mmCIF file of N, CA and C in Angstrom:
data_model
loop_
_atom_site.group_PDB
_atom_site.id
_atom_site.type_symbol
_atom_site.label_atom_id
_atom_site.label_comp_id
_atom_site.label_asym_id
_atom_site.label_seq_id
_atom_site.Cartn_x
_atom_site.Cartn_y
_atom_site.Cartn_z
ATOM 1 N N UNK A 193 51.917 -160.732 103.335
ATOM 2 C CA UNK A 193 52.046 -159.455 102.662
ATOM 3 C C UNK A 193 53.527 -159.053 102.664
ATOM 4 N N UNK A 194 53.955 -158.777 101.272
ATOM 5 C CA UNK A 194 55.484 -158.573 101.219
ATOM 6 C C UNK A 194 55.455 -156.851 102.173
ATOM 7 N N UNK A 195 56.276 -156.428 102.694
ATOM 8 C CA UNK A 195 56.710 -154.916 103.334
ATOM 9 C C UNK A 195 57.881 -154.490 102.020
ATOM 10 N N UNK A 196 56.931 -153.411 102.372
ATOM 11 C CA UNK A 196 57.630 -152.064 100.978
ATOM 12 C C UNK A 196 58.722 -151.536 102.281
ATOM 13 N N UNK A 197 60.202 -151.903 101.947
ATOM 14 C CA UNK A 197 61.146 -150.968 102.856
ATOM 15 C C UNK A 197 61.505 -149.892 102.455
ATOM 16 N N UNK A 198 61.345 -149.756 101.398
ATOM 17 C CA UNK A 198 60.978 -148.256 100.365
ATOM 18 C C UNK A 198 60.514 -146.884 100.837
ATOM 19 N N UNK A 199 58.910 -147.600 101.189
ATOM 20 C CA UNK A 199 57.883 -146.882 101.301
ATOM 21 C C UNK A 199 57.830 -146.829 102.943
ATOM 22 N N UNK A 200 58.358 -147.390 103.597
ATOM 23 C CA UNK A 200 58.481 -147.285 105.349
ATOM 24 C C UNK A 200 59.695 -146.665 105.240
ATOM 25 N N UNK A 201 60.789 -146.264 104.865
ATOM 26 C CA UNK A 201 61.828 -145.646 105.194
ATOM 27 C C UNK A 201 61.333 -144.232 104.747
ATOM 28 N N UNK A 202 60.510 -143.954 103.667
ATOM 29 C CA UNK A 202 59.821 -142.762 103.292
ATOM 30 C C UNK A 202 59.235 -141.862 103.935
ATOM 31 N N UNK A 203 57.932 -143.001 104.630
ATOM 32 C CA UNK A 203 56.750 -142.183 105.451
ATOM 33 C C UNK A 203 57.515 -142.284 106.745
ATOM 34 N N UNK A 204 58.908 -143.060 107.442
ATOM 35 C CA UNK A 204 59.756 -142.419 108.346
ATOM 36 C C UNK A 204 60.609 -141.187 108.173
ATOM 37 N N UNK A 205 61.195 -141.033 107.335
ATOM 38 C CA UNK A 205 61.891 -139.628 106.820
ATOM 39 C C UNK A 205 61.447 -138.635 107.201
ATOM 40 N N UNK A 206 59.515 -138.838 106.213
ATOM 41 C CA UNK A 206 58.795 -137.458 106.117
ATOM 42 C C UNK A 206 58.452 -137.071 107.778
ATOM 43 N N UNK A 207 57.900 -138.274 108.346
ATOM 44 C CA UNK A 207 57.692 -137.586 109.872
ATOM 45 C C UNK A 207 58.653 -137.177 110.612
ATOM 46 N N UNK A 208 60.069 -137.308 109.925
ATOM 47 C CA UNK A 208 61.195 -136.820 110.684
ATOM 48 C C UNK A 208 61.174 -135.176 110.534
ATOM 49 N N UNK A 209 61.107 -135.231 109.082
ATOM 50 C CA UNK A 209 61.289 -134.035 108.634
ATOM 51 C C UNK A 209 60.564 -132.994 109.278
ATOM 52 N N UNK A 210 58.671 -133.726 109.064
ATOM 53 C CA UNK A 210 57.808 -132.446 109.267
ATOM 54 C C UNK A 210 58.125 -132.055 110.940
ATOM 55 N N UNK A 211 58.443 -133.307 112.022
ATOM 56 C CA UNK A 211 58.811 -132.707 113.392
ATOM 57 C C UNK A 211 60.074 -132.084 113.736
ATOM 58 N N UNK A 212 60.631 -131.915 112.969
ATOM 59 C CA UNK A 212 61.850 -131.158 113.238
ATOM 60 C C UNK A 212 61.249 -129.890 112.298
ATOM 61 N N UNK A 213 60.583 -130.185 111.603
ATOM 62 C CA UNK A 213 60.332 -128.159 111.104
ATOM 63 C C UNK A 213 59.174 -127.868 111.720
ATOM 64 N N UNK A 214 58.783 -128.616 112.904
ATOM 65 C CA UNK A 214 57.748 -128.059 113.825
ATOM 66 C C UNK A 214 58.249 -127.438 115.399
ATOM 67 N N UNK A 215 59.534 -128.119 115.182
ATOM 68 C CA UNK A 215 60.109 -128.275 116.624
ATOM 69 C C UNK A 215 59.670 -127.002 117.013
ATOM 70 N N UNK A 216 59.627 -125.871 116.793
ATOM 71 C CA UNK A 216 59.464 -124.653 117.593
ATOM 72 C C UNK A 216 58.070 -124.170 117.742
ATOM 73 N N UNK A 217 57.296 -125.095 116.793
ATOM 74 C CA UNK A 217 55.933 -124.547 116.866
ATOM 75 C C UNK A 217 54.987 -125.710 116.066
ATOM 76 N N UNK A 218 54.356 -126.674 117.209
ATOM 77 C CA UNK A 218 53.895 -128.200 117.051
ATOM 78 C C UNK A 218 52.555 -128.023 115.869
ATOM 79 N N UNK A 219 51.736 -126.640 116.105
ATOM 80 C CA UNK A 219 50.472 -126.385 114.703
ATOM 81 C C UNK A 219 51.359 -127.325 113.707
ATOM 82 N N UNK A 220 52.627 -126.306 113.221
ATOM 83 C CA UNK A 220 53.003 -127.222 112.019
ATOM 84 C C UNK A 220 52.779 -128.885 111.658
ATOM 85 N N UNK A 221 53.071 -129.393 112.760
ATOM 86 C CA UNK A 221 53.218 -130.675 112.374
ATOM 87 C C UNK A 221 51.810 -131.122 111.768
ATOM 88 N N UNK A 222 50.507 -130.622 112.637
ATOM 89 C CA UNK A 222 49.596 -131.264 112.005
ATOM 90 C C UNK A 222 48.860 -130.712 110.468
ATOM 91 N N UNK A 223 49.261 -128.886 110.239
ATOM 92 C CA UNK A 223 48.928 -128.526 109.485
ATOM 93 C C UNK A 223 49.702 -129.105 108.302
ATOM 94 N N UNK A 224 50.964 -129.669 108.304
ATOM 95 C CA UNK A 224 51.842 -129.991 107.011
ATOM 96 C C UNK A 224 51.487 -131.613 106.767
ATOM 97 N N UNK A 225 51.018 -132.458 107.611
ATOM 98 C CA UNK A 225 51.334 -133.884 107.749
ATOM 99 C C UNK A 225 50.044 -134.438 107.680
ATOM 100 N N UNK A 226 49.470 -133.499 108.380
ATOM 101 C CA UNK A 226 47.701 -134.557 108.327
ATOM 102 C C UNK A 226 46.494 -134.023 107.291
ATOM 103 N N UNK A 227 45.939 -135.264 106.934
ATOM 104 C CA UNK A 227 44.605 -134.678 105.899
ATOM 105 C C UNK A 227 43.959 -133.989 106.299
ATOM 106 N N UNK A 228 43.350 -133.929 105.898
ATOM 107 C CA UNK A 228 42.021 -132.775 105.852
ATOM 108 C C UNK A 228 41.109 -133.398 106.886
ATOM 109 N N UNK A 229 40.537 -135.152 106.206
ATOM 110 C CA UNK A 229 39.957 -135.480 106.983
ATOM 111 C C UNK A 229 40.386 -136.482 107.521
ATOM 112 N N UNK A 230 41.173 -136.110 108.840
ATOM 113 C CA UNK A 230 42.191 -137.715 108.981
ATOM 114 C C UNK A 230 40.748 -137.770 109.992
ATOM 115 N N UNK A 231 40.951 -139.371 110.628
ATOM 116 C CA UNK A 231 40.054 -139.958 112.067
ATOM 117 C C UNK A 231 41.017 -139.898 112.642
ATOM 118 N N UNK A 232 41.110 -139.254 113.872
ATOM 119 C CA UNK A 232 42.214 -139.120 115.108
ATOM 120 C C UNK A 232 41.669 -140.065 116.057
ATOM 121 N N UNK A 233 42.514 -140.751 116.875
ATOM 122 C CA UNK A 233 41.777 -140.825 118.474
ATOM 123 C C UNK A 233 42.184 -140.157 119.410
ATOM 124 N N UNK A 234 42.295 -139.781 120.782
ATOM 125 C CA UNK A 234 43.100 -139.298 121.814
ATOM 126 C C UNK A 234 42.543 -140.870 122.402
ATOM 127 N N UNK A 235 43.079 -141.346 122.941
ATOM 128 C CA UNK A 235 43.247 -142.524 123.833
ATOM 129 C C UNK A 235 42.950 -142.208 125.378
ATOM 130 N N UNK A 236 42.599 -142.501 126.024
ATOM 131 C CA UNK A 236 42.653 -142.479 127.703
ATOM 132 C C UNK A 236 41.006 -141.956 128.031
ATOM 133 N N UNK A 237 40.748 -141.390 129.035
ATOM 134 C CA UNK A 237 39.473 -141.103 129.339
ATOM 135 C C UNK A 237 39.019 -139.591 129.746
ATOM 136 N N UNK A 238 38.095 -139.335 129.702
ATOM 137 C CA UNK A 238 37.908 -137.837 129.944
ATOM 138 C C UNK A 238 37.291 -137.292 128.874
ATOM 139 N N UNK A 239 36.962 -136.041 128.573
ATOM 140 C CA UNK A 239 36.182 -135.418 127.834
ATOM 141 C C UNK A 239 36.565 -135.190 126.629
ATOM 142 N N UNK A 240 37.990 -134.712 126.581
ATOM 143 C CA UNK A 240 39.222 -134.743 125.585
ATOM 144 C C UNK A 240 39.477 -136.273 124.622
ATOM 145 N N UNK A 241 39.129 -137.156 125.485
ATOM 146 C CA UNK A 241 39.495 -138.868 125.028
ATOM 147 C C UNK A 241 38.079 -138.816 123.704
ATOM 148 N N UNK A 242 38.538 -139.743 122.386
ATOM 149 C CA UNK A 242 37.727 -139.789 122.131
ATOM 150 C C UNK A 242 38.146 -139.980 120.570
ATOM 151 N N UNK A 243 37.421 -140.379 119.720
ATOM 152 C CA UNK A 243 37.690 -140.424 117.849
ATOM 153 C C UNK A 243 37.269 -139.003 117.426
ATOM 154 N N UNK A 244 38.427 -138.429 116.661
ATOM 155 C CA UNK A 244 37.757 -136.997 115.951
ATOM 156 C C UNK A 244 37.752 -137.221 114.014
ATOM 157 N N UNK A 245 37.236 -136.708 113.577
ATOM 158 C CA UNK A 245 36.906 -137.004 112.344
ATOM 159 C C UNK A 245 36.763 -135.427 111.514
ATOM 160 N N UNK A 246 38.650 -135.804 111.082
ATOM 161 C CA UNK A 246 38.658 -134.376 110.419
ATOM 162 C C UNK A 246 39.617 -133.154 110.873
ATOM 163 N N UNK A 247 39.941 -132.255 110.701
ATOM 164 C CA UNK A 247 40.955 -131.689 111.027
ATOM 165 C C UNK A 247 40.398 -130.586 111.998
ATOM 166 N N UNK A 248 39.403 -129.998 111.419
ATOM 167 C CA UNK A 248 38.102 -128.837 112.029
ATOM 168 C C UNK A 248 37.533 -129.324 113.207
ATOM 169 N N UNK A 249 37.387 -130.860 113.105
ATOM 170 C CA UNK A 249 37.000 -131.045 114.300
ATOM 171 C C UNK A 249 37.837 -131.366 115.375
ATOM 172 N N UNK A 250 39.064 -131.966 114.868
ATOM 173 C CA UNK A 250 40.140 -132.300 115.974
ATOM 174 C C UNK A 250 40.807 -131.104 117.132
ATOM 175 N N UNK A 251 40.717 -129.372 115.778
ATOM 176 C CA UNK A 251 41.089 -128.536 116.487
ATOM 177 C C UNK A 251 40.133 -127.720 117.393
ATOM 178 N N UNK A 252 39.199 -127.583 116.884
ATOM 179 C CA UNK A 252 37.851 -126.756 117.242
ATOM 180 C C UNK A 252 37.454 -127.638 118.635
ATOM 181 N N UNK A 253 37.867 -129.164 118.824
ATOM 182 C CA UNK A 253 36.964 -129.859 120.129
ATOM 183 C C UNK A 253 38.553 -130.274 121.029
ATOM 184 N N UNK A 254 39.340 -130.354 121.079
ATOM 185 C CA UNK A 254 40.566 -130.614 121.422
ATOM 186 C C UNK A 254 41.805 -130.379 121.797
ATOM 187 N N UNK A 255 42.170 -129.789 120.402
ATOM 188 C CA UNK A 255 43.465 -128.979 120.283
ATOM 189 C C UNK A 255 43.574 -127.228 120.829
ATOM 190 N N UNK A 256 42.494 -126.648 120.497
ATOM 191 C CA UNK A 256 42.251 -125.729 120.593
ATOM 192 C C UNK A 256 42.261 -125.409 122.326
ATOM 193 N N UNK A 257 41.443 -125.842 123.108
ATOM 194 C CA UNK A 257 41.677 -125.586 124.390
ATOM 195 C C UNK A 257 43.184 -126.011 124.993
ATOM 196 N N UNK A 258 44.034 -126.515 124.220
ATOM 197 C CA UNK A 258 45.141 -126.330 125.195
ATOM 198 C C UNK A 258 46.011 -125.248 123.870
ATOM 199 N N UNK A 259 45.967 -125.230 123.143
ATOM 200 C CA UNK A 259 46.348 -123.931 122.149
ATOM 201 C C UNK A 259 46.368 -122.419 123.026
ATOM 202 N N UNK A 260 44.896 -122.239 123.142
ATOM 203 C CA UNK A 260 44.450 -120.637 123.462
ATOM 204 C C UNK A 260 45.280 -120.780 124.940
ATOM 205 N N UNK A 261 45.706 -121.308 125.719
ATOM 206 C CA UNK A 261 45.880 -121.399 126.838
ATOM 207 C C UNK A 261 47.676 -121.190 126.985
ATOM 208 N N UNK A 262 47.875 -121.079 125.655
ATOM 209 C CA UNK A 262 49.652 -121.215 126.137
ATOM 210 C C UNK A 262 50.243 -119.928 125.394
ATOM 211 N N UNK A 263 50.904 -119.235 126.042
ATOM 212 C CA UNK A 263 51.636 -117.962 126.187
ATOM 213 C C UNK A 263 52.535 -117.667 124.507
ATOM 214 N N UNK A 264 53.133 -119.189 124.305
ATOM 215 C CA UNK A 264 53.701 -119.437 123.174
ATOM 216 C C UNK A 264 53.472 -120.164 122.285
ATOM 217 N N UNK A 265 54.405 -120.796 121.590
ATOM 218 C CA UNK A 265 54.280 -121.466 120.932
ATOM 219 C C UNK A 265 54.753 -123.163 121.408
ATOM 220 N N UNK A 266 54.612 -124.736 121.166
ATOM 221 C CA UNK A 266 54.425 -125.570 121.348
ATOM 222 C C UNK A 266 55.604 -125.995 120.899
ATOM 223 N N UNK A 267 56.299 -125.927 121.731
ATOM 224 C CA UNK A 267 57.708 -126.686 121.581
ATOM 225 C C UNK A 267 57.609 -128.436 121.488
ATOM 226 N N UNK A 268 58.598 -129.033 120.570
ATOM 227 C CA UNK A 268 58.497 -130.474 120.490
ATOM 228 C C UNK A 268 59.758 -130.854 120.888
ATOM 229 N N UNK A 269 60.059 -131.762 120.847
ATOM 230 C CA UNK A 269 61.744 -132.680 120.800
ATOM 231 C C UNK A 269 61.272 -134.161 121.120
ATOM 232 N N UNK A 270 61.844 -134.501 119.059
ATOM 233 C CA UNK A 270 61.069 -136.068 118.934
ATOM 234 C C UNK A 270 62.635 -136.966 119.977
ATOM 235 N N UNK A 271 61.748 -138.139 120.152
ATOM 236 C CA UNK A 271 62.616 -138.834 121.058
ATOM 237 C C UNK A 271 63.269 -139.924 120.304
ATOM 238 N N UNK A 272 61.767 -140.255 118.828
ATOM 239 C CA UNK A 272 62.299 -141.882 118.254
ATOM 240 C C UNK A 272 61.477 -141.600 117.405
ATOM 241 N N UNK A 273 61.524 -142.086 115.975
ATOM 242 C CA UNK A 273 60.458 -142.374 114.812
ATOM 243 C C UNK A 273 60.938 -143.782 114.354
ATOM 244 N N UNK A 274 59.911 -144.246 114.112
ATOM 245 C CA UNK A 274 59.905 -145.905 113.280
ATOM 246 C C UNK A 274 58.885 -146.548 112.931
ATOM 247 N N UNK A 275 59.033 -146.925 111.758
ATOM 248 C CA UNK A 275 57.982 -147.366 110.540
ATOM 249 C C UNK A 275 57.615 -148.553 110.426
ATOM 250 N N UNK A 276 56.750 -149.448 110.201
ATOM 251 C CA UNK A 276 56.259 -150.544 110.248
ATOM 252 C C UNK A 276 54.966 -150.828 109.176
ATOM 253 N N UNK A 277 55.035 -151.128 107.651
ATOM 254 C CA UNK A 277 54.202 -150.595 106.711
ATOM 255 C C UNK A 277 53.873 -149.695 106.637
ATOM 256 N N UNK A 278 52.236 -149.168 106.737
ATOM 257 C CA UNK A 278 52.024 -147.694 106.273
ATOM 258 C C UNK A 278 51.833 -147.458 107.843
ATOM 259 N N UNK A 279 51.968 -147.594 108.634
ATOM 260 C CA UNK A 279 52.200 -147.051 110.436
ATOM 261 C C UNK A 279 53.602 -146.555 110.513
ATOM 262 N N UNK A 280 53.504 -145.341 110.832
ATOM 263 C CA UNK A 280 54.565 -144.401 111.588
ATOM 264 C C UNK A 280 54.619 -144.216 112.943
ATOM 265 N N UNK A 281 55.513 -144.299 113.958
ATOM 266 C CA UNK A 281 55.204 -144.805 115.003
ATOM 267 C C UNK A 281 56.286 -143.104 115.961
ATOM 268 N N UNK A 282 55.954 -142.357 116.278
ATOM 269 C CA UNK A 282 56.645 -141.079 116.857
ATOM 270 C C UNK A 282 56.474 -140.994 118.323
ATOM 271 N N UNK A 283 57.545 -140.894 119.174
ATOM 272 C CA UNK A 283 57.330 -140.467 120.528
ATOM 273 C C UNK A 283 57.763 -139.436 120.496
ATOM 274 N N UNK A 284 57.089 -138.202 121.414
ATOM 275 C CA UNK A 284 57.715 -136.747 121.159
ATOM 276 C C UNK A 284 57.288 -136.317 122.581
ATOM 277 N N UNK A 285 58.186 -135.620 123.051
ATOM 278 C CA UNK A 285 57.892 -134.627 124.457
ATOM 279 C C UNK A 285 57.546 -133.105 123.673
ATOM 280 N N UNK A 286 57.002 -132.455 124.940
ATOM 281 C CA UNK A 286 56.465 -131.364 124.251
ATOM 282 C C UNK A 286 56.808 -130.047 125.836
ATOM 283 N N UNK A 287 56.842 -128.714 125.539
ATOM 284 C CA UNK A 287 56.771 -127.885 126.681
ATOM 285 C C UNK A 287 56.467 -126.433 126.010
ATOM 286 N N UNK A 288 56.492 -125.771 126.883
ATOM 287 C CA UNK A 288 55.913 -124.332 126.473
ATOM 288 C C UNK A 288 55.450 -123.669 127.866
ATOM 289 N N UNK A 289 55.003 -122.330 127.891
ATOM 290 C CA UNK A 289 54.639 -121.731 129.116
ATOM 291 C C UNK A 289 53.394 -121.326 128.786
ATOM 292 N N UNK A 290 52.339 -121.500 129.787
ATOM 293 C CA UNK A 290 50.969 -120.968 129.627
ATOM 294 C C UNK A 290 50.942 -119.586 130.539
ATOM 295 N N UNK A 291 49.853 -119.036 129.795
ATOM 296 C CA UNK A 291 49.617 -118.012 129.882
ATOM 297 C C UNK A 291 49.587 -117.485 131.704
ATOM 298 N N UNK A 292 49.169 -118.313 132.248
ATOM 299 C CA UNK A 292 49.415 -117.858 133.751
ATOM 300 C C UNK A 292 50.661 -117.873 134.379
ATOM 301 N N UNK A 293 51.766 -118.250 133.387
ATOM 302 C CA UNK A 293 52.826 -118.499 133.885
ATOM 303 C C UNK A 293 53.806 -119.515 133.908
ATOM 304 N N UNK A 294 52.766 -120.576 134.324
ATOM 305 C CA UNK A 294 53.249 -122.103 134.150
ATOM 306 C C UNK A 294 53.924 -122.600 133.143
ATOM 307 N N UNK A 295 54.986 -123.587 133.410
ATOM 308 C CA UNK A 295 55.465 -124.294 132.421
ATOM 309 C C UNK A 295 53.638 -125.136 132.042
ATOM 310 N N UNK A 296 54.074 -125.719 130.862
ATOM 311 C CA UNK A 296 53.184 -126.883 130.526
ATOM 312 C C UNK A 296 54.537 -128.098 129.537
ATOM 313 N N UNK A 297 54.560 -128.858 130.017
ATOM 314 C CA UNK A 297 55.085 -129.858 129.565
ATOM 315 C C UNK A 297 54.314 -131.536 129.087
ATOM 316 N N UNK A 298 54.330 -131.931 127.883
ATOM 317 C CA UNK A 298 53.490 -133.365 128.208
ATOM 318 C C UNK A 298 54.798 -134.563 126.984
ATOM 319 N N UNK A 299 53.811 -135.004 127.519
ATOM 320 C CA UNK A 299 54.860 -136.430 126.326
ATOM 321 C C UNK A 299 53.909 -137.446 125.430
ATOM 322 N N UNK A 300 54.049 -137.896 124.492
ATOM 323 C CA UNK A 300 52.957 -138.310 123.139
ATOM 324 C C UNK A 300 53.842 -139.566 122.766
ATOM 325 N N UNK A 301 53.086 -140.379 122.336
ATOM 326 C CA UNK A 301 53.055 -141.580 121.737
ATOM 327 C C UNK A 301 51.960 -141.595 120.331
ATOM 328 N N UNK A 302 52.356 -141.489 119.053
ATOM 329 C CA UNK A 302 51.817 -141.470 118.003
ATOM 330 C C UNK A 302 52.013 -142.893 117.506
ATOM 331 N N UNK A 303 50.619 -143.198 116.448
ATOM 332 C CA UNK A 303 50.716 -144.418 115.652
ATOM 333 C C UNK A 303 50.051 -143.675 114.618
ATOM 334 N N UNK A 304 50.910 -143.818 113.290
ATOM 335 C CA UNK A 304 49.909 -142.990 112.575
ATOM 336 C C UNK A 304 50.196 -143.767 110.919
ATOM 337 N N UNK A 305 48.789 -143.586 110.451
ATOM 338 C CA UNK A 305 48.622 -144.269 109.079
ATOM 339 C C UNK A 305 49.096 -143.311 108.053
ATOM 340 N N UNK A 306 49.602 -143.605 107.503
ATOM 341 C CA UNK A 306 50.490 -142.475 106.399
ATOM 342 C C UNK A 306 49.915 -143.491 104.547
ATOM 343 N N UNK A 307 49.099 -142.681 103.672
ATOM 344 C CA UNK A 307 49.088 -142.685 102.114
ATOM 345 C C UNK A 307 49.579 -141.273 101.454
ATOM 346 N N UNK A 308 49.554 -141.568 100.617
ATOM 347 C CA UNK A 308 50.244 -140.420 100.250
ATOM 348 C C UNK A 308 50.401 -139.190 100.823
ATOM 349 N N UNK A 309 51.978 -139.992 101.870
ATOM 350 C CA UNK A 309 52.206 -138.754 102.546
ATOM 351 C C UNK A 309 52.150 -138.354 102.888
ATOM 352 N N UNK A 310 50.486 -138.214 103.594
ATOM 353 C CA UNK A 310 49.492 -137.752 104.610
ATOM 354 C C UNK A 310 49.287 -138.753 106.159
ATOM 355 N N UNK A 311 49.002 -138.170 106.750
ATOM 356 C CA UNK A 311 48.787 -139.155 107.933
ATOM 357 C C UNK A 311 46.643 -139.055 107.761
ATOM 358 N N UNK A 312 45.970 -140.348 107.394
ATOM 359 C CA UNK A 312 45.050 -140.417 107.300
ATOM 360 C C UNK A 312 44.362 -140.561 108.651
ATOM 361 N N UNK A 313 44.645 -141.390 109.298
ATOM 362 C CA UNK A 313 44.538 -142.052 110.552
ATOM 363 C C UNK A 313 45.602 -142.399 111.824
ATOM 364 N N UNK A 314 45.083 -142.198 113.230
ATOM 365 C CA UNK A 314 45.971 -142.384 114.202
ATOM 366 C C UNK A 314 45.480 -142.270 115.309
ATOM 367 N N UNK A 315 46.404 -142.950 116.238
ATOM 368 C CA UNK A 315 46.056 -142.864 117.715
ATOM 369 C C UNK A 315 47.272 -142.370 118.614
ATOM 370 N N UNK A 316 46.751 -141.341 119.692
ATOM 371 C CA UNK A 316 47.751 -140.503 120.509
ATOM 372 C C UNK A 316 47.530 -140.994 122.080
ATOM 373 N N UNK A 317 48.634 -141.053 122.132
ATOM 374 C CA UNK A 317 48.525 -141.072 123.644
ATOM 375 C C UNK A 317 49.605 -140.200 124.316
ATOM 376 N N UNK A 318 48.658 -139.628 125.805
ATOM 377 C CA UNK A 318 49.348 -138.205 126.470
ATOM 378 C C UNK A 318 49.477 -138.339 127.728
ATOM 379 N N UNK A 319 49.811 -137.957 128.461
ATOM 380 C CA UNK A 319 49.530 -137.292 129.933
ATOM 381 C C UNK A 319 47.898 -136.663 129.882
ATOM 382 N N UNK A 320 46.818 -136.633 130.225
ATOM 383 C CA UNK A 320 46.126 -136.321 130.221
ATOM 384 C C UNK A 320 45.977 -135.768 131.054
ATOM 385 N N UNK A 321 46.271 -135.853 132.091
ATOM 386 C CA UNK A 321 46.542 -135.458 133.500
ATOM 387 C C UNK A 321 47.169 -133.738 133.378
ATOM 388 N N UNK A 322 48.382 -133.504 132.585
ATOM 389 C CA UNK A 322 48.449 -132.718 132.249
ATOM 390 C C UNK A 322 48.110 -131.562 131.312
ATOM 391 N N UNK A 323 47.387 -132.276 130.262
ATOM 392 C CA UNK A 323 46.427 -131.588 129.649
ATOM 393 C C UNK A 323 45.181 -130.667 130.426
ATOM 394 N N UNK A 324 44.316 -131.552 131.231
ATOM 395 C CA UNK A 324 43.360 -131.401 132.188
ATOM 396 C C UNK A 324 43.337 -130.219 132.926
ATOM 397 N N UNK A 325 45.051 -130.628 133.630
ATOM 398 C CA UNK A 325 45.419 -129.342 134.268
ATOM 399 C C UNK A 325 45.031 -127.981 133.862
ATOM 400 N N UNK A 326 45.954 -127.847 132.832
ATOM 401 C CA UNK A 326 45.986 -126.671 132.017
ATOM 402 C C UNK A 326 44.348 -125.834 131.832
ATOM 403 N N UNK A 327 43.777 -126.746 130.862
ATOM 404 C CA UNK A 327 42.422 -126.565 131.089
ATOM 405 C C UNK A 327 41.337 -126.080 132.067
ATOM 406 N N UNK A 328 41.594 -127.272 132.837
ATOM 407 C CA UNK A 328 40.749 -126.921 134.109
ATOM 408 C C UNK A 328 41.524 -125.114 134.947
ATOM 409 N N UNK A 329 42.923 -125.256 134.882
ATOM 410 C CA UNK A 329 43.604 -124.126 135.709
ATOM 411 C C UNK A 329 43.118 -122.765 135.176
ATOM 412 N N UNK A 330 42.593 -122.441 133.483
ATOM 413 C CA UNK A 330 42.856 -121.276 133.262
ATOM 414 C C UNK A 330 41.424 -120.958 132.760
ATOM 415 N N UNK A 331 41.048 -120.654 133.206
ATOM 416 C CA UNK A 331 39.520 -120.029 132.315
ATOM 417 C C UNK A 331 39.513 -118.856 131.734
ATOM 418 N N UNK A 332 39.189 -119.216 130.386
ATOM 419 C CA UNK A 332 39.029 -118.241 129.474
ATOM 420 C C UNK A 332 38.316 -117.267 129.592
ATOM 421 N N UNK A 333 38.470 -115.985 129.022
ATOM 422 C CA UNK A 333 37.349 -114.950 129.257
ATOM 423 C C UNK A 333 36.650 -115.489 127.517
ATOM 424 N N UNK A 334 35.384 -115.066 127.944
ATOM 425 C CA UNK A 334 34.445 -115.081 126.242
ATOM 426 C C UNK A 334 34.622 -113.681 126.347
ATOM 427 N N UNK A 335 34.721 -113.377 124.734
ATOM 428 C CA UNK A 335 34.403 -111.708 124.934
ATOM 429 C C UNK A 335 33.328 -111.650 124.216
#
């Protein structure tokens, strides 16, 4: 299969772009970059680990519990982006303060399938450990 260096210097650009206009607030990245219905994985084990299918579901079973939990907003600072056909390949650290106080800090390893422009498909890998934390540390009130 010939490689489009075209089209990999492209779908590298765009993930440059969309994480640097997320840097102050990480929602962006997935609201500007990912489909509607991408298949996510989270990689590793635990309750959080797992294939999500869709954007509603990625945030509503996932994202969302470490979201409601942080004071601010989701700071990024990418480390490296690089392209390899339609795979975009992003390492990014992340920090912010949760609501009890705490820093929360984690670090990500993205592989992500990019068609038009979109990231359809991908797999993340985290600290889970620190995710967990967070989670497990703060219990929500239901109102």
């Amino acid at each position: 299969m010939r490689r489009n260096i075209e089209q990999e210097e492209s779908n590298k650009r765009k993930v440059e772009q969309v994480l640097a206009d997320s840097a102050h607030d990480f929602t962006l990245f997935f609201e500007t970059l990912f489909s509607h219905d991408v298949e996510w994985t989270i990689a590793g084990h635990g309750p959080v680990a797992g294939t999500y299918r869709g954007m509603e579901d990625l945030f509503k079973n996932a994202e969302s519990a470490l979201y409601q939990r942080l004071a601010q907003p989701l700071e990024v600072k990418t480390i490296g982006v690089w392209a390899d056909g339609d795979e975009v390949f992003a390492r990014i650290e992340s920090k912010s303060v949760a609501i009890d106080g705490k820093d929360y800090k984690n670090a990500y390893m993205y592989i992500m399938t990019i068609k038009d422009e979109k990231v359809v498909s991908g797999i993340e890998w985290l600290d889970l450990d620190a995710y967990y934390d967070i989670v497990g540390r703060i219990n929500l009130k239901v109102t």
